[in-house]
Structures are given as structure tokens and as C-alpha cells.
Amino acid sequence: MLGIGLGVLYVAAIAIMRHRSGMFTDEVNHYPQIVLLLRGDYRALPDLTTIPGFHAVTAAILRLCGAASLDAARLANAGFGLLATAGFHALRRHLWPGSETLATAQWLVLPVLVPLFFIVYTDVFALVLLLWATWATLRQHHVLSALALLLLVGVRQHEVVWVGCLAALAVWPLWRERGIGGWRIILATGAPYLLPVAGFVGFWAWNGSISLSSGQAALHPDLSLHLGNIFFALFLAGVLLPLQVVAGWRDFLGATKRRPWLALVPPAVFAVFWWGFHVDNPYNTVWPWFYIRNGLLLAVDGQPLWRAAFGLVATAAACGLAFTRLRPPGAAWLYVFAAVFLAASWLIEQRYVLVPFVLWLAFREQRGALIEYATFALWLVLAIFVFAGMVGGHFFL
């Protein structure tokens, strides 16, 4: 029933988008780049920040189908959405068998993801590669995973951070079982993951910056760390998983009784947020009346009440979700690489949050059926609201 209902909604969204003229935000770069490739012109547009792997794949699909319209490109991206859904389902079934149906239904209505299924953005195709690479790693198909990650670097090169995460998941069980004495098999297992890293380093050395566009490099600087996306991720987790956060606080309070020093964590997290969270990337100031994210961030940065509320939600999520059980063994490495990945981006964007959040959703143990079905219902309502606002031209995330 969930599959049929969500399938109908998915097709309806595709049909609705066919009646929506004009391009959304970054589509003004992505779709023209696809058109250039369709014409046999292999130049990159001046403001394109990502390596055009997504654009090349989409152009190849459109060429095979004899199509070139924006609607056709959006339809191809919706197809990538189904491949990503299959990857999430396979990963969830491998890690938590029996929970994959409801978890995948939640994935399909994740409010920060839903709009990206139906517009020409790179994020969904990147998730296809990352989810299937993660599945391949956990099934010990390490060469296959490394090849998918190499393609990922050619789609969103800054996601090379996740190569380290998957390599850690691959070697961690071996390290725990054999220790330093198993160094040969550990090196052999981890060696394929050097391929995407080499591809990234080669691109960086050739291009001179991580951003493909030299004109955009100043707004996407190399080797800079910021707290913005880390706390934005915690805030979104608190908003999207309120019941899980409340249930998780029982675990946190129980742990505090055994380890009293944990009582210092909430005020410490809030203090780091209060004095360390800044919204200073120029792109986060653009059209705050249209971009919900920017409007919220500027309010948090400039108004103490908004800042306090945002910080309390983020702190509650950090503590309430901290004791969530994760699979596979070594899954806690996700938090380390998520922090690095999020901190490496100056621009505060829910699309950066999306990657670690999706992996966390695949790795986490779900709460009771009532909580998870209520979460599905909440996300469905929010997803419809977000999609309707985008299609109607009222706002954009």
C-alpha cells in the first residue's frame, strides 16, 4: 500500500513539473551544461562548480532517447531518484532486515530530498553512487565500491570525504579482529579506496581549486572549516525527528546517571553554537523572503530569540540522538566523517546536510512502529508543502 500510494504521488509530481515553465535556481547552470554536451561542446560553463559527470550521463541518456528538453532532463533525474531509492532499500535491508519498507517510505518523503527528485540537480545522482557504493562496501565488493566512488568524485568532487568513511567501514572489522597482525589483509582491503582519492587529488592539482569554476572558488574555499552546517544538520534532525529526540533523551538521562560528566554536554554544545555559529557566506544572504533556508539563517544570526530557539533544538537533537544504535560495526565513524564533510563547506546548505543524514537514516535503529509511522506522516505533509511551494513559485528551500 505504501509503494502504490507513493508511486502515484511520484508520478503525479513528474506530471505536475511538466506544466511548470522556467528553471529553478541552479538549473540555470546544470541544464545549459547538459545542452552544451548534447551539441558536442565540451566546455564547462563559467559558474559550474562541480565536475560535469552528472551532466555527461544525463546528456548521454537524452541523446539515446532523442530528447533535449528541460522536461526530459528532469525525467532522467526522476529516474535517478528511483535508482537511489533502490540503493537505500538494499542498504537498509542488508543492515536492518524487516525494516526496509517503512524506512524506504520515509526516504521517499524526506522533505529536504523530495524537491531534488524532480529538478535538474546533481545531488540525487550523487546519492545513487554513494548508496550503492556503501552497499558494495558492506557486501565486501570493494573494487566495485571504489569505482562507484570514483564516479562520485566526477559528479560532486567534495564528497570525496565519504571515501574515507567507506574505507573505515571496510577495514574496521578486520582491525578489531586481527589488530596490527592483520596489516596485509587490511592494506589489501583498503587499497581500492585509494583510486577515488587519487582521482580527486589529480583533479585538484590540475584545476588549482576544489571548485571547478575559478570564479566561484572564493565562495567555496579549499581547506577551511566552519560550524554552520554542523549545527544546521542538528537543527534539521531535531525538526524532522522530534519523537526520536524525545525518546532518545530518556537514554541520555539514563547515561547521565551512570556518568555524571555527561550533564556538561548540553550546555557545552549550546555554548559552542552560541559563540561559534555565523552566517557570513554571501550566498546565504540572497533573497531571504524566497529561500526559506536563508530567511531562517539570517533570523538566527541577527535575533537573539531565534538564535536561542535554534540552538536549543540543535542541542536537544545532539543529545537525544547520540545514543541511537547504528549498524554495521564501526558505523560510528559516520559521525567523524560527517563532521569533517559539513565543516568543510562555508555555504550553509541543506543539500550538504542531506548526504550524512541519508546514511544515518540507513544505519540507524528505528524506534517503535507508532513513532516511525508518525514520522512518515509528518514528512509526507512537509514534503507536499515544500513541493507545492516550489512548483507555485512561492519559495524554495
XYZ file of C-alpha atoms in Angstrom:
397
model
C 0.000 0.000 0.000
C 2.838 2.383 0.796
C 4.506 1.526 -2.500
C 1.351 2.098 -4.540
C 0.483 5.348 -2.773
C 3.973 6.796 -3.016
C 4.312 5.605 -6.612
C 1.167 7.516 -7.548
C 2.483 10.630 -5.802
C 5.851 10.277 -7.547
C 4.246 10.052 -10.991
C 1.894 12.929 -10.142
C 4.868 15.096 -9.177
C 6.557 14.317 -12.505
C 3.373 15.251 -14.364
C 2.976 18.479 -12.396
C 6.562 19.509 -13.145
C 5.895 19.156 -16.881
C 3.497 22.086 -16.588
C 5.977 24.251 -14.691
C 7.891 26.551 -17.027
C 11.207 28.155 -16.181
C 14.222 26.873 -14.302
C 14.842 26.647 -10.561
C 17.968 28.223 -9.086
C 20.981 26.047 -10.024
C 19.136 24.559 -13.001
C 20.284 27.684 -14.844
C 23.790 26.187 -14.758
C 23.083 22.463 -14.883
C 20.627 22.290 -17.773
C 22.606 24.590 -20.136
C 25.698 22.470 -19.404
C 23.752 19.365 -20.484
C 22.659 21.149 -23.648
C 26.261 22.074 -24.434
C 27.299 18.423 -24.158
C 24.376 17.367 -26.353
C 25.716 19.713 -29.026
C 29.184 18.198 -28.781
C 30.601 21.236 -26.981
C 32.728 20.010 -24.065
C 33.467 23.345 -22.445
C 32.373 23.889 -18.841
C 30.164 26.867 -18.096
C 31.990 29.624 -16.184
C 29.926 29.258 -12.976
C 29.789 25.449 -12.855
C 31.399 24.368 -9.576
C 31.142 20.579 -9.993
C 32.905 18.269 -12.423
C 30.265 17.654 -15.147
C 29.919 13.889 -14.676
C 26.200 14.163 -13.915
C 25.746 16.342 -16.950
C 27.590 13.890 -19.208
C 25.480 10.940 -18.025
C 22.240 12.887 -18.404
C 23.266 14.119 -21.859
C 24.054 10.550 -22.913
C 20.602 9.385 -21.758
C 18.880 12.232 -23.587
C 20.865 11.520 -26.750
C 19.805 7.855 -26.650
C 16.185 8.924 -26.236
C 16.355 11.609 -28.919
C 15.332 14.279 -26.415
C 16.823 17.591 -25.356
C 14.154 19.448 -23.371
C 14.260 20.549 -19.746
C 11.329 18.218 -19.060
C 13.319 15.290 -20.448
C 16.303 16.150 -18.248
C 14.020 16.357 -15.218
C 12.510 12.995 -16.114
C 16.002 11.470 -16.274
C 16.692 12.869 -12.821
C 13.446 11.352 -11.527
C 14.767 8.048 -12.878
C 17.949 8.569 -10.866
C 15.665 9.065 -7.878
C 14.281 5.565 -8.335
C 17.817 4.132 -8.565
C 18.731 5.950 -5.346
C 15.573 4.599 -3.709
C 16.558 1.069 -4.713
C 20.028 1.659 -3.254
C 18.606 2.899 0.043
C 16.207 -0.062 0.189
C 19.022 -2.558 -0.495
C 21.262 -0.955 2.107
C 18.517 -0.882 4.732
C 17.527 -4.496 4.028
C 21.154 -5.563 4.450
C 21.597 -3.728 7.760
C 18.169 -3.951 9.399
C 16.173 -6.681 7.639
C 12.440 -6.325 8.108
C 12.526 -2.525 8.467
C 13.313 -1.625 4.863
C 9.731 -0.972 3.715
C 8.859 1.761 6.197
C 12.386 3.201 6.124
C 12.254 3.487 2.327
C 8.803 5.059 2.505
C 10.265 7.672 4.862
C 13.174 8.229 2.490
C 10.764 8.929 -0.381
C 9.039 11.726 1.541
C 12.118 13.220 3.215
C 11.240 16.940 2.875
C 14.778 18.155 2.118
C 15.128 15.498 -0.590
C 11.751 15.474 -2.349
C 12.227 18.634 -4.479
C 15.564 17.315 -5.756
C 13.927 14.246 -7.314
C 12.186 16.396 -9.912
C 14.647 19.130 -10.885
C 17.977 19.029 -12.707
C 20.403 18.990 -9.782
C 23.450 16.796 -9.178
C 22.514 15.632 -5.694
C 20.233 12.677 -6.439
C 22.626 11.092 -8.936
C 25.421 11.534 -6.381
C 23.257 9.702 -3.828
C 22.781 6.853 -6.314
C 26.541 6.370 -6.438
C 27.120 6.798 -2.694
C 24.317 4.489 -1.569
C 25.272 1.702 -3.942
C 28.962 2.190 -3.075
C 28.087 1.804 0.605
C 26.100 -1.343 -0.154
C 29.030 -2.722 -2.163
C 31.452 -1.981 0.685
C 29.284 -3.790 3.216
C 28.959 -6.744 0.837
C 32.777 -6.727 0.511
C 32.772 -5.756 -3.159
C 35.492 -3.179 -2.558
C 36.649 -2.690 -6.168
C 33.049 -2.085 -7.247
C 32.616 0.404 -4.402
C 35.826 2.217 -5.347
C 34.691 2.543 -8.974
C 31.344 3.989 -7.872
C 33.187 6.429 -5.602
C 35.474 7.439 -8.457
C 32.353 8.300 -10.467
C 31.058 10.171 -7.421
C 34.166 12.358 -7.453
C 33.307 13.146 -11.068
C 29.836 14.305 -10.031
C 30.348 16.152 -6.717
C 34.071 16.175 -6.039
C 33.866 17.464 -2.469
C 32.058 14.252 -1.494
C 35.444 12.513 -1.669
C 35.283 12.688 2.149
C 32.930 9.688 2.057
C 35.667 7.562 0.513
C 37.354 7.708 3.905
C 34.153 6.721 5.671
C 33.587 3.668 3.470
C 37.245 2.666 3.746
C 36.897 2.829 7.535
C 33.788 0.631 7.385
C 35.697 -1.835 5.224
C 38.779 -2.203 7.421
C 37.372 -1.612 10.914
C 36.061 -5.172 11.450
C 39.420 -6.546 10.287
C 41.317 -4.263 12.632
C 39.158 -5.248 15.609
C 39.523 -8.941 14.801
C 43.225 -9.137 13.883
C 44.854 -5.942 15.081
C 48.196 -4.893 13.640
C 48.977 -8.513 12.829
C 46.434 -8.396 10.026
C 48.085 -5.452 8.296
C 48.430 -7.271 4.979
C 44.740 -8.039 4.579
C 43.845 -4.622 5.947
C 46.014 -2.924 3.323
C 44.656 -5.166 0.572
C 41.075 -4.401 1.607
C 41.642 -0.661 1.812
C 43.805 -0.322 -1.307
C 40.930 0.066 -3.854
C 39.734 3.170 -1.993
C 42.935 4.952 -2.976
C 41.624 5.110 -6.559
C 38.920 7.769 -5.981
C 41.277 9.658 -3.659
C 43.905 9.715 -6.414
C 41.284 10.910 -8.886
C 40.318 13.748 -6.551
C 43.913 14.783 -5.847
C 44.689 14.703 -9.557
C 41.721 16.947 -10.332
C 42.616 19.336 -7.511
C 46.214 19.622 -8.677
C 45.161 20.155 -12.295
C 42.338 22.611 -11.571
C 44.012 24.551 -8.774
C 40.912 24.551 -6.541
C 38.239 22.108 -5.455
C 35.585 24.206 -7.197
C 35.700 23.607 -10.949
C 34.865 27.264 -11.535
C 37.740 29.542 -10.591
C 35.260 32.407 -10.351
C 33.300 30.547 -7.673
C 36.335 29.277 -5.747
C 36.346 32.223 -3.328
C 32.810 31.333 -2.176
C 33.708 27.620 -1.911
C 37.215 27.872 -0.397
C 39.585 24.933 -0.024
C 40.708 23.720 3.404
C 38.516 25.998 5.509
C 36.431 24.814 8.451
C 33.129 26.257 9.671
C 30.499 25.269 12.247
C 27.464 26.418 10.274
C 26.476 23.198 8.544
C 27.131 21.046 11.626
C 24.578 22.950 13.697
C 22.213 23.289 10.745
C 22.305 19.484 10.432
C 21.491 19.090 14.133
C 18.654 21.615 13.850
C 17.122 19.811 10.865
C 17.431 16.490 12.705
C 15.584 17.987 15.662
C 12.807 19.365 13.472
C 12.387 16.213 11.383
C 12.778 13.658 14.202
C 11.088 15.246 17.232
C 9.680 11.993 18.624
C 13.011 10.202 18.266
C 14.732 13.104 20.042
C 12.259 12.984 22.952
C 12.615 9.199 23.241
C 16.393 9.494 22.997
C 16.550 11.903 25.915
C 15.493 9.066 28.187
C 18.622 7.231 27.082
C 20.730 10.345 27.558
C 19.398 10.971 31.074
C 19.961 7.319 31.961
C 23.545 7.552 30.759
C 23.990 10.765 32.770
C 23.095 8.913 35.979
C 25.922 6.468 35.285
C 28.357 9.100 34.009
C 27.534 12.449 35.640
C 30.011 14.347 33.471
C 27.544 13.970 30.568
C 25.430 16.658 32.235
C 28.026 19.135 30.952
C 27.395 18.173 27.316
C 24.141 20.120 26.652
C 25.423 23.480 27.963
C 28.736 22.907 26.179
C 27.020 22.205 22.843
C 24.774 25.242 23.255
C 27.740 27.462 24.170
C 29.748 26.344 21.138
C 26.730 27.092 18.967
C 26.055 30.479 20.545
C 29.579 31.787 20.085
C 30.648 29.780 17.054
C 27.684 29.841 14.659
C 27.951 32.534 11.981
C 26.128 33.199 8.726
C 28.661 35.089 6.636
C 28.679 33.455 3.203
C 27.188 35.980 0.733
C 25.017 33.282 -0.849
C 23.235 32.833 2.496
C 22.002 36.438 2.307
C 20.320 36.151 -1.097
C 16.513 36.587 -1.288
C 15.651 35.611 2.307
C 11.954 36.141 1.502
C 12.141 33.369 -1.144
C 14.795 30.948 0.129
C 13.439 29.553 3.401
C 16.913 28.472 4.485
C 18.393 31.936 4.075
C 15.492 33.650 5.832
C 15.833 31.330 8.818
C 19.615 31.613 8.980
C 19.609 35.413 8.863
C 16.980 35.496 11.620
C 19.122 33.169 13.751
C 22.238 35.224 13.091
C 20.594 38.551 13.915
C 17.860 37.953 16.507
C 18.635 36.531 19.975
C 15.269 34.767 20.410
C 15.596 32.975 17.068
C 19.186 32.130 17.913
C 18.230 30.676 21.290
C 15.389 28.604 19.822
C 17.599 27.279 17.019
C 20.363 26.422 19.483
C 18.007 24.621 21.857
C 16.621 22.451 19.053
C 20.132 21.635 17.805
C 21.340 20.837 21.333
C 18.301 18.660 22.036
C 18.944 16.722 18.816
C 22.655 16.282 19.551
C 21.921 14.734 22.942
C 18.678 12.956 22.086
C 20.052 11.155 19.033
C 23.554 10.472 20.374
C 22.699 7.025 21.712
C 20.881 5.791 18.613
C 22.130 2.311 17.762
C 23.828 2.078 14.382
C 24.859 -0.769 12.106
C 27.256 -2.001 10.699
C 30.187 -2.416 13.137
C 32.208 0.772 13.006
C 29.206 2.846 11.894
C 30.133 5.476 14.494
C 32.839 6.574 12.033
C 29.924 8.202 10.207
C 29.875 10.961 12.820
C 33.575 11.727 12.337
C 33.372 11.991 8.567
C 30.040 13.824 8.711
C 31.641 16.478 10.923
C 34.567 16.862 8.504
C 32.299 16.948 5.461
C 29.907 19.501 6.955
C 32.617 21.699 8.425
C 34.449 21.868 5.089
C 31.624 23.885 3.465
C 31.330 27.598 4.177
C 27.939 27.929 2.493
C 25.206 26.622 4.815
C 23.025 24.340 2.688
C 20.510 21.587 3.429
C 21.896 19.718 0.409
C 25.189 19.255 2.252
C 23.291 18.008 5.296
C 21.387 15.558 3.098
C 24.329 13.204 2.476
C 25.251 12.296 6.083
C 21.590 12.383 7.105
C 20.626 9.817 4.458
C 23.440 7.479 5.535
C 22.426 7.908 9.169
C 18.826 7.017 8.266
C 20.100 3.864 6.583
C 22.343 2.932 9.530
C 20.053 3.767 12.460
C 17.844 1.528 14.525
C 14.261 2.706 14.243
C 12.129 3.443 17.277
C 8.692 1.861 17.810
C 6.212 1.497 14.946
C 3.992 4.317 16.251
C 6.904 6.784 16.324
C 8.130 5.782 12.871
C 4.698 5.909 11.228
C 4.098 9.307 12.838
C 7.444 10.435 11.399
C 6.373 9.210 7.961
C 3.107 11.161 8.244
C 4.936 14.324 9.355
C 7.411 14.085 6.494
C 4.664 13.415 3.954
C 2.818 16.593 4.949
C 6.023 18.640 4.923
C 7.112 17.142 1.586
C 3.821 18.076 -0.089
C 4.062 21.575 1.381
C 7.650 22.042 0.179
C 6.902 20.660 -3.279
C 3.766 22.812 -3.674
C 5.689 25.904 -2.600
C 8.398 25.194 -5.156
C 6.017 24.458 -8.028
C 3.922 27.503 -7.220
C 6.997 29.717 -7.177
C 6.269 30.832 -3.598
C 9.529 29.698 -2.006
C 12.470 27.361 -2.405
C 14.490 25.506 0.186
